[in-house]
Short mmCIF file of C-alpha atoms in Angstrom, two decimals:
data_model
loop_
_atom_site.label_atom_id
_atom_site.label_comp_id
_atom_site.label_asym_id
_atom_site.label_seq_id
_atom_site.Cartn_x
_atom_site.Cartn_y
_atom_site.Cartn_z
CA MET A 24 0.00 0.00 0.00
CA LYS A 25 2.83 2.39 0.91
CA LEU A 26 4.50 1.62 -2.43
CA PHE A 27 1.21 2.32 -4.22
CA LYS A 28 0.80 5.68 -2.44
CA ARG A 29 4.39 6.62 -3.20
CA THR A 30 3.85 5.78 -6.87
CA ILE A 31 0.71 7.94 -6.99
CA TYR A 32 2.60 10.79 -5.31
CA LEU A 33 5.45 10.60 -7.82
CA CYS A 34 3.00 10.53 -10.72
CA MET A 35 1.30 13.65 -9.37
CA LEU A 36 4.66 15.39 -9.13
CA VAL A 37 5.43 14.50 -12.73
CA LEU A 38 2.05 15.84 -13.89
CA LEU A 39 2.45 19.03 -11.90
CA SER A 40 5.98 19.59 -13.16
CA SER A 41 4.91 19.01 -16.77
CA THR A 42 2.13 21.58 -16.26
CA PHE A 43 4.42 24.28 -14.92
CA VAL A 44 7.74 23.54 -16.60
CA ASN A 45 6.53 25.31 -19.72
CA ALA A 46 5.53 28.47 -17.86
CA GLU A 47 8.23 31.06 -17.28
CA ILE A 48 8.00 33.26 -14.21
CA MET A 49 8.88 36.82 -15.03
CA GLU A 50 9.58 39.80 -12.78
CA GLY A 51 6.70 40.65 -10.48
CA GLY A 52 5.47 37.08 -10.51
CA LYS A 53 3.81 37.47 -13.93
CA THR A 54 3.76 34.29 -15.99
CA VAL A 55 4.11 34.12 -19.75
CA PRO A 56 3.91 31.13 -22.08
CA SER A 57 7.05 29.11 -22.65
CA PHE A 58 8.83 29.29 -25.97
CA ALA A 59 7.37 25.88 -26.88
CA GLN A 60 3.84 26.99 -26.00
CA ASP A 61 4.17 30.08 -28.17
CA ALA A 62 5.46 27.93 -31.01
CA ALA A 63 2.39 25.73 -30.61
CA SER A 64 0.11 28.78 -30.80
CA ILE A 65 1.73 29.99 -34.03
CA ARG A 66 1.60 26.46 -35.40
CA TYR A 67 -2.14 26.31 -34.67
CA THR A 68 -2.69 29.64 -36.42
CA TYR A 69 -1.04 28.36 -39.59
CA GLU A 70 -2.10 24.75 -39.63
CA THR A 71 -5.79 25.51 -39.26
CA GLN A 72 -5.53 27.66 -42.40
CA LEU A 73 -2.57 26.07 -44.18
CA TYR A 74 -4.38 25.10 -47.36
CA THR A 75 -5.84 28.57 -47.81
CA LEU A 76 -2.27 29.62 -48.68
CA PRO A 77 -0.78 29.34 -52.18
CA ALA A 78 0.81 25.94 -52.85
CA PHE A 79 4.30 27.46 -52.74
CA LYS A 80 3.69 28.79 -49.23
CA SER A 81 2.00 25.67 -47.85
CA GLY A 82 4.78 23.57 -49.38
CA HIS A 83 7.48 25.75 -47.85
CA TYR A 84 5.83 25.43 -44.44
CA GLY A 85 5.06 21.72 -44.68
CA LEU A 86 8.53 20.68 -45.82
CA ARG A 87 10.25 22.51 -42.97
CA MET A 88 7.86 21.16 -40.37
CA TYR A 89 8.25 17.63 -41.73
CA ARG A 90 12.03 17.90 -41.49
CA GLN A 91 11.59 18.91 -37.87
CA THR A 92 8.90 16.44 -36.79
CA MET A 93 8.67 13.67 -39.45
CA ASP A 94 4.89 13.95 -38.95
CA PRO A 95 3.01 12.46 -41.94
CA LYS A 96 0.28 15.10 -41.62
CA TYR A 97 2.52 17.37 -43.72
CA THR A 98 2.52 14.93 -46.66
CA ALA A 99 -0.06 16.87 -48.69
CA ALA A 100 1.91 20.10 -48.32
CA ILE A 101 5.08 18.33 -49.44
CA TRP A 102 3.26 16.98 -52.50
CA SER A 103 2.24 20.57 -53.33
CA ASP A 104 5.89 21.59 -53.17
CA MET A 105 6.89 18.64 -55.34
CA ALA A 106 4.21 19.55 -57.88
CA GLY A 107 5.53 23.10 -58.09
CA VAL A 108 9.04 21.78 -58.70
CA ALA A 109 7.79 19.47 -61.45
CA SER A 110 5.78 22.25 -63.09
CA ARG A 111 8.77 24.60 -63.32
CA LEU A 112 11.12 21.94 -64.63
CA ASN A 113 8.53 20.78 -67.18
CA GLN A 114 8.17 24.35 -68.42
CA PHE A 115 11.91 24.91 -68.65
CA SER A 116 12.66 21.64 -70.44
CA SER A 117 9.90 22.12 -73.02
CA GLU A 118 9.51 25.89 -73.43
CA VAL A 119 12.49 27.77 -71.98
CA HIS A 120 15.81 26.17 -72.88
CA THR A 121 17.36 27.93 -75.88
CA PRO A 122 19.50 31.04 -75.25
CA GLY A 123 16.84 33.24 -76.88
CA GLN A 124 14.01 31.74 -74.82
CA ILE A 125 16.02 32.14 -71.64
CA GLN A 126 16.76 35.81 -72.36
CA ALA A 127 13.08 36.54 -73.11
CA TYR A 128 11.99 34.76 -69.93
CA ALA A 129 14.61 36.57 -67.84
CA LYS A 130 13.79 40.02 -69.23
CA LYS A 131 10.12 39.47 -68.42
CA ARG A 132 11.08 38.53 -64.86
CA LEU A 133 13.36 41.56 -64.64
CA SER A 134 10.58 43.92 -65.74
CA THR A 135 8.71 43.25 -62.50
CA TYR A 136 11.35 45.31 -60.68
CA ILE A 137 11.20 48.40 -62.93
CA ASP A 138 8.50 50.32 -61.07
CA ASP A 139 9.60 49.36 -57.54
CA THR A 140 11.40 52.09 -55.64
CA ASP A 141 12.40 50.34 -52.41
CA GLU A 142 16.13 49.94 -51.84
CA ARG A 143 16.24 46.18 -52.34
CA SER A 144 14.31 46.23 -55.62
CA VAL A 145 16.42 49.04 -57.04
CA LEU A 146 19.61 47.16 -56.16
CA ARG A 147 18.27 43.97 -57.71
CA TYR A 148 17.18 45.67 -60.91
CA ASN A 149 20.43 47.57 -61.41
CA ALA A 150 22.64 44.57 -60.64
CA THR A 151 20.68 42.04 -62.67
CA LYS A 152 19.82 44.08 -65.78
CA VAL A 153 23.33 43.43 -67.12
CA MET A 154 23.00 39.67 -66.56
CA PRO A 155 19.24 38.97 -66.61
CA GLU A 156 19.71 35.25 -67.31
CA TYR A 157 20.57 34.96 -63.59
CA LEU A 158 16.85 35.19 -62.80
CA TYR A 159 16.25 32.05 -64.85
CA LEU A 160 19.38 30.14 -63.91
CA GLY A 161 19.87 30.97 -60.25
CA VAL A 162 16.50 32.03 -58.93
CA ASP A 163 14.31 29.49 -60.77
CA LEU A 164 16.15 26.55 -62.37
CA LEU A 165 18.77 25.68 -59.75
CA GLY A 166 16.35 25.76 -56.82
CA SER A 167 13.91 23.41 -58.54
CA MET A 168 16.62 20.95 -59.58
CA ALA A 169 18.13 20.94 -56.09
CA ARG A 170 14.77 20.33 -54.42
CA ALA A 171 14.06 17.40 -56.69
CA ASP A 172 17.52 16.07 -55.88
CA GLU A 173 16.84 16.34 -52.14
CA TYR A 174 13.75 14.19 -52.62
CA GLY A 175 15.86 11.55 -54.38
CA LEU A 176 14.31 12.55 -57.71
CA LYS A 177 15.32 14.24 -60.94
CA HIS A 178 13.49 15.55 -63.98
CA LYS A 179 13.09 13.12 -66.85
CA ASN A 180 15.07 15.61 -68.96
CA ASP A 181 17.73 16.07 -66.30
CA LYS A 182 20.55 15.75 -68.84
CA GLN A 183 19.13 18.61 -70.91
CA LEU A 184 18.72 20.83 -67.83
CA ARG A 185 22.27 20.17 -66.68
CA GLU A 186 23.54 21.14 -70.12
CA ILE A 187 21.78 24.49 -69.67
CA ILE A 188 23.56 25.05 -66.35
CA ARG A 189 26.91 24.29 -67.95
CA ARG A 190 26.50 27.06 -70.52
CA TYR A 191 27.08 29.63 -67.78
CA ASP A 192 29.99 30.35 -65.47
CA PHE A 193 28.23 30.90 -62.15
CA LYS A 194 31.33 32.53 -60.70
CA LYS A 195 30.34 35.61 -62.69
CA TYR A 196 27.23 36.06 -60.56
CA ALA A 197 28.53 34.74 -57.26
CA THR A 198 31.54 37.04 -57.01
CA ASP A 199 30.07 40.29 -58.36
CA PRO A 200 29.79 42.85 -55.50
CA ALA A 201 26.65 44.46 -56.93
CA MET A 202 24.98 41.04 -57.18
CA ILE A 203 25.98 40.18 -53.61
CA LYS A 204 24.50 43.48 -52.36
CA ALA A 205 21.28 42.59 -54.17
CA TRP A 206 21.05 38.80 -53.72
CA ALA A 207 23.35 37.70 -50.86
CA ALA A 208 21.13 34.99 -49.35
CA GLN A 209 19.98 33.73 -52.74
CA LEU A 210 23.56 33.43 -54.03
CA ALA A 211 24.52 31.52 -50.88
CA ASN A 212 21.71 29.08 -51.60
CA GLN A 213 22.65 28.74 -55.25
CA VAL A 214 26.37 28.06 -54.86
CA TYR A 215 25.53 25.28 -52.41
CA TRP A 216 22.87 23.92 -54.77
CA LEU A 217 25.44 23.77 -57.56
CA ARG A 218 27.79 21.85 -55.28
CA GLN A 219 24.95 19.53 -54.22
CA LEU A 220 24.13 18.76 -57.84
CA GLY A 221 27.76 17.93 -58.59
CA GLU A 222 28.09 20.85 -60.95
CA GLN A 223 30.38 23.91 -60.72
CA ASP A 224 31.70 24.48 -57.18
CA VAL A 225 32.14 28.18 -56.41
CA VAL A 226 31.24 28.13 -52.71
CA ASN A 227 34.66 29.31 -51.56
CA GLU A 228 34.85 31.99 -54.23
CA PHE A 229 31.44 33.30 -53.16
CA VAL A 230 32.43 33.38 -49.47
CA ASP A 231 35.64 35.26 -50.26
CA ALA A 232 33.76 37.79 -52.40
CA PHE A 233 31.07 38.17 -49.75
CA ARG A 234 33.63 39.02 -47.07
CA LEU A 235 35.26 41.60 -49.35
CA THR A 236 31.89 43.14 -50.18
CA TYR A 237 30.83 43.40 -46.53
CA PRO A 238 33.93 44.06 -44.37
CA ASP A 239 32.94 44.06 -40.70
CA ALA A 240 34.57 47.42 -40.06
CA GLN A 241 32.04 49.08 -42.37
CA ASP A 242 28.86 47.77 -40.70
CA GLU A 243 27.95 51.16 -39.26
CA GLN A 244 28.00 52.68 -42.73
CA LEU A 245 25.42 50.20 -44.06
CA SER A 246 21.75 51.08 -44.35
CA ASP A 247 19.42 48.86 -42.34
CA GLN A 248 18.46 47.13 -45.59
CA GLN A 249 22.09 46.41 -46.47
CA PHE A 250 22.93 45.34 -42.92
CA GLY A 251 19.99 42.93 -43.09
CA ASN A 252 21.19 41.67 -46.48
CA LYS A 253 24.59 40.94 -44.96
CA ILE A 254 23.16 39.00 -42.00
CA TYR A 255 20.73 37.19 -44.28
CA GLY A 256 23.67 36.15 -46.45
CA LEU A 257 25.59 34.90 -43.43
CA THR A 258 22.68 32.80 -42.13
CA HIS A 259 22.09 31.29 -45.55
CA ILE A 260 25.68 30.17 -45.87
CA LEU A 261 24.99 28.07 -42.78
CA LEU A 262 21.43 27.01 -43.69
CA ALA A 263 22.54 26.00 -47.19
CA ASP A 264 25.34 23.90 -45.72
CA SER A 265 22.71 22.04 -43.67
CA GLN A 266 20.67 21.53 -46.87
CA TYR A 267 17.88 23.48 -45.20
CA TYR A 268 17.40 21.82 -41.81
CA GLN A 269 18.39 18.32 -42.96
CA HIS A 270 21.86 17.94 -41.45
CA PRO A 271 23.71 19.29 -38.40
CA ILE A 272 26.60 21.61 -39.17
CA LYS A 273 29.93 22.17 -37.43
CA GLU A 274 30.74 25.52 -35.89
CA SER A 275 34.41 24.99 -36.76
CA ASP A 276 33.54 24.79 -40.48
CA HIS A 277 32.21 28.35 -40.32
CA GLN A 278 34.01 29.79 -37.32
CA TRP A 279 34.23 33.29 -38.76
CA VAL A 280 30.44 33.44 -39.18
CA TYR A 281 29.68 32.28 -35.65
CA ASP A 282 32.29 34.63 -34.18
CA TYR A 283 30.69 37.53 -36.04
CA LEU A 284 27.13 36.61 -35.03
CA ARG A 285 28.11 36.32 -31.36
CA LYS A 286 29.99 39.62 -31.37
CA ASN A 287 27.17 41.48 -33.10
CA ALA A 288 24.11 39.73 -31.65
CA ASP A 289 22.77 42.81 -29.86
CA THR A 290 23.17 44.97 -32.97
CA ILE A 291 21.38 42.33 -35.04
CA LEU A 292 18.45 42.36 -32.61
CA LYS A 293 18.18 46.13 -33.03
CA ARG A 294 18.64 46.41 -36.78
CA ALA A 295 17.41 43.20 -38.44
CA LYS A 296 13.92 41.95 -39.24
CA GLU A 297 12.36 39.13 -37.26
CA ASP A 298 12.82 36.45 -39.93
CA ILE A 299 16.55 37.17 -40.08
CA ILE A 300 16.79 37.20 -36.26
CA ALA A 301 15.04 33.82 -36.12
CA GLU A 302 17.48 32.42 -38.67
CA VAL A 303 20.43 33.59 -36.56
CA GLY A 304 19.13 31.56 -33.61
CA ILE A 305 18.41 28.53 -35.79
CA THR A 306 21.96 28.50 -37.16
CA PHE A 307 23.23 28.03 -33.60
CA LEU A 308 20.72 25.23 -33.00
CA LEU A 309 21.87 23.49 -36.20
CA ALA A 310 25.40 23.46 -34.77
CA GLY A 311 24.23 21.93 -31.47
CA LEU A 312 24.79 25.19 -29.59
CA GLU A 313 21.48 25.22 -27.70
CA ASP A 314 23.07 26.75 -24.60
CA ASP A 315 24.76 29.62 -26.41
CA PRO A 316 23.41 32.98 -25.13
CA VAL A 317 22.62 34.01 -28.71
CA VAL A 318 19.90 31.35 -28.88
CA TYR A 319 18.05 32.66 -25.83
CA LYS A 320 18.40 36.27 -26.98
CA THR A 321 16.85 35.49 -30.34
CA GLN A 322 14.11 33.33 -28.80
CA LYS A 323 13.18 36.05 -26.31
CA HIS A 324 13.14 38.68 -29.06
CA ILE A 325 10.83 36.59 -31.24
CA GLN A 326 8.57 35.78 -28.29
CA ASN A 327 8.26 39.47 -27.45
CA ALA A 328 7.39 40.24 -31.07
CA ILE A 329 4.33 37.93 -31.14
CA ASN A 330 0.95 39.55 -31.73
CA ARG A 331 -1.06 37.66 -29.11
CA GLU A 332 -4.43 38.49 -30.63
CA LYS A 333 -3.42 36.86 -33.90
CA ASN A 334 -0.91 34.36 -32.42
CA MET A 335 1.77 35.09 -35.00
CA VAL A 336 4.83 37.26 -35.51
CA PRO A 337 3.75 40.35 -37.51
CA SER A 338 5.81 42.19 -40.08
CA THR A 339 7.78 45.32 -39.26
CA SER A 340 4.68 47.28 -40.36
CA ASN A 341 2.53 45.17 -37.99
CA SER A 342 0.85 43.26 -40.82
CA THR A 343 -0.58 39.89 -39.81
CA ASN A 344 -1.22 38.69 -43.36
CA LEU A 345 -0.89 34.88 -43.24
CA LYS A 346 0.57 34.48 -46.73
CA GLU A 347 3.14 37.23 -46.40
CA GLY A 348 4.10 36.09 -42.91
CA GLU A 349 4.54 32.37 -43.61
CA HIS A 350 8.34 32.48 -43.94
CA ARG A 351 8.74 34.58 -40.81
CA ASN A 352 6.40 32.44 -38.72
CA VAL A 353 7.62 28.98 -39.70
CA LEU A 354 11.09 30.18 -38.68
CA ALA A 355 9.64 31.42 -35.38
CA ILE A 356 8.11 27.98 -34.73
CA MET A 357 11.41 26.25 -35.43
CA LEU A 358 13.41 28.63 -33.25
CA LEU A 359 11.01 28.48 -30.30
CA ASP A 360 10.48 24.71 -30.39
CA TRP A 361 13.53 23.25 -32.10
CA GLN A 362 13.46 19.50 -32.65
CA THR A 363 16.24 17.99 -34.76
CA PRO A 364 17.39 18.00 -38.39
CA ASN A 365 16.14 15.12 -40.54
CA ALA A 366 17.32 14.27 -44.06
CA ALA A 367 13.80 13.77 -45.31
CA PRO A 368 11.58 13.09 -47.09
CA THR A 369 13.27 10.95 -49.72
CA ILE A 370 11.82 8.41 -52.10
CA GLN A 371 14.22 5.84 -50.66
CA ASN A 372 13.21 6.27 -46.99
CA GLN A 373 9.62 7.58 -47.20
CA PRO A 374 8.35 5.87 -50.38
CA LYS A 375 4.66 6.34 -49.50
CA ILE A 376 4.97 10.10 -49.98
CA PHE A 377 6.22 9.51 -53.52
CA MET A 378 3.83 6.77 -54.64
CA SER A 379 2.16 9.26 -56.97
CA LYS A 380 4.84 11.52 -58.40
CA PRO A 381 3.91 14.65 -60.38
CA TYR A 382 4.50 14.26 -64.12
CA GLY A 383 8.09 14.86 -65.14
CA LEU A 384 9.83 13.68 -61.96
CA VAL A 385 11.51 10.27 -61.82
CA LYS A 386 13.68 8.43 -59.33
CA LYS A 387 17.39 9.25 -59.55
#
């Protein structure tokens, strides 16, 4: 009987501790939700409305959450992402593959920046107008081919698409200072995608050019937009190395980046947008640095930014638009309730997800 009572007592303690462990006591005895509870609230906001979002957005969300949780409930969102990849590669292989077609496609894409007057758009237009094919090659083609590759797939005309890539020297884009000021994070993604695909490897050249373009001593001279572009580029060097939350990374492989982020964490919190701040914290989590003070600082900043009526992190203009905020909020969920990287889904290890592949994609 005594053993039974002791067991009941211990069970009650466990239940009580699990109830209160996720509540943080703040000054004055006021309680606020834990980071994990806030992540759950944001997750609820998005997952109850996930399929009201465009397929690209629901796919972006679902893939990242699957890589964190391996929960099959995200399968439909992943299929949407896969369908988008197939659609783009089908279009490129059948309609946009000659030099003339590529130039026409790229110039049409470039024209969308002409009337925009914000700093980022002006930089992108001016840098890219002299090499518009970048919008086809880097922004559209490489990303789709790399995503298919991550799934263990390729396009049925993969040979043709690789021949297109080989027409261009990507070093031209990756080392141009004007391009880096306009597309730092995107270029970081793309040089790692090229390496992943076994094509041209210009990762080191890009990193060297990036550091020359953004010397640390000149940070104070940068506009907030350009400072954000620099930090966004730094985080994407790390995220791209992890193949976007699939693999842990080593701090020692990128020591200069981590040293910079630690040294400038407080400045980043003041000057950068919330999605960039969340990525900074996630890069430390990817390296197994959960106890680093930078992680808590970024988590606390994101928690404080939450709009508690809408249960999401708003934009800098306080917009709570679900579609526009998807990127920012899926990052917030990951930062506040980090699980573990998973190299998934792949046709080899999760074949059920790929039983019905969109037209054009085949197993590698």
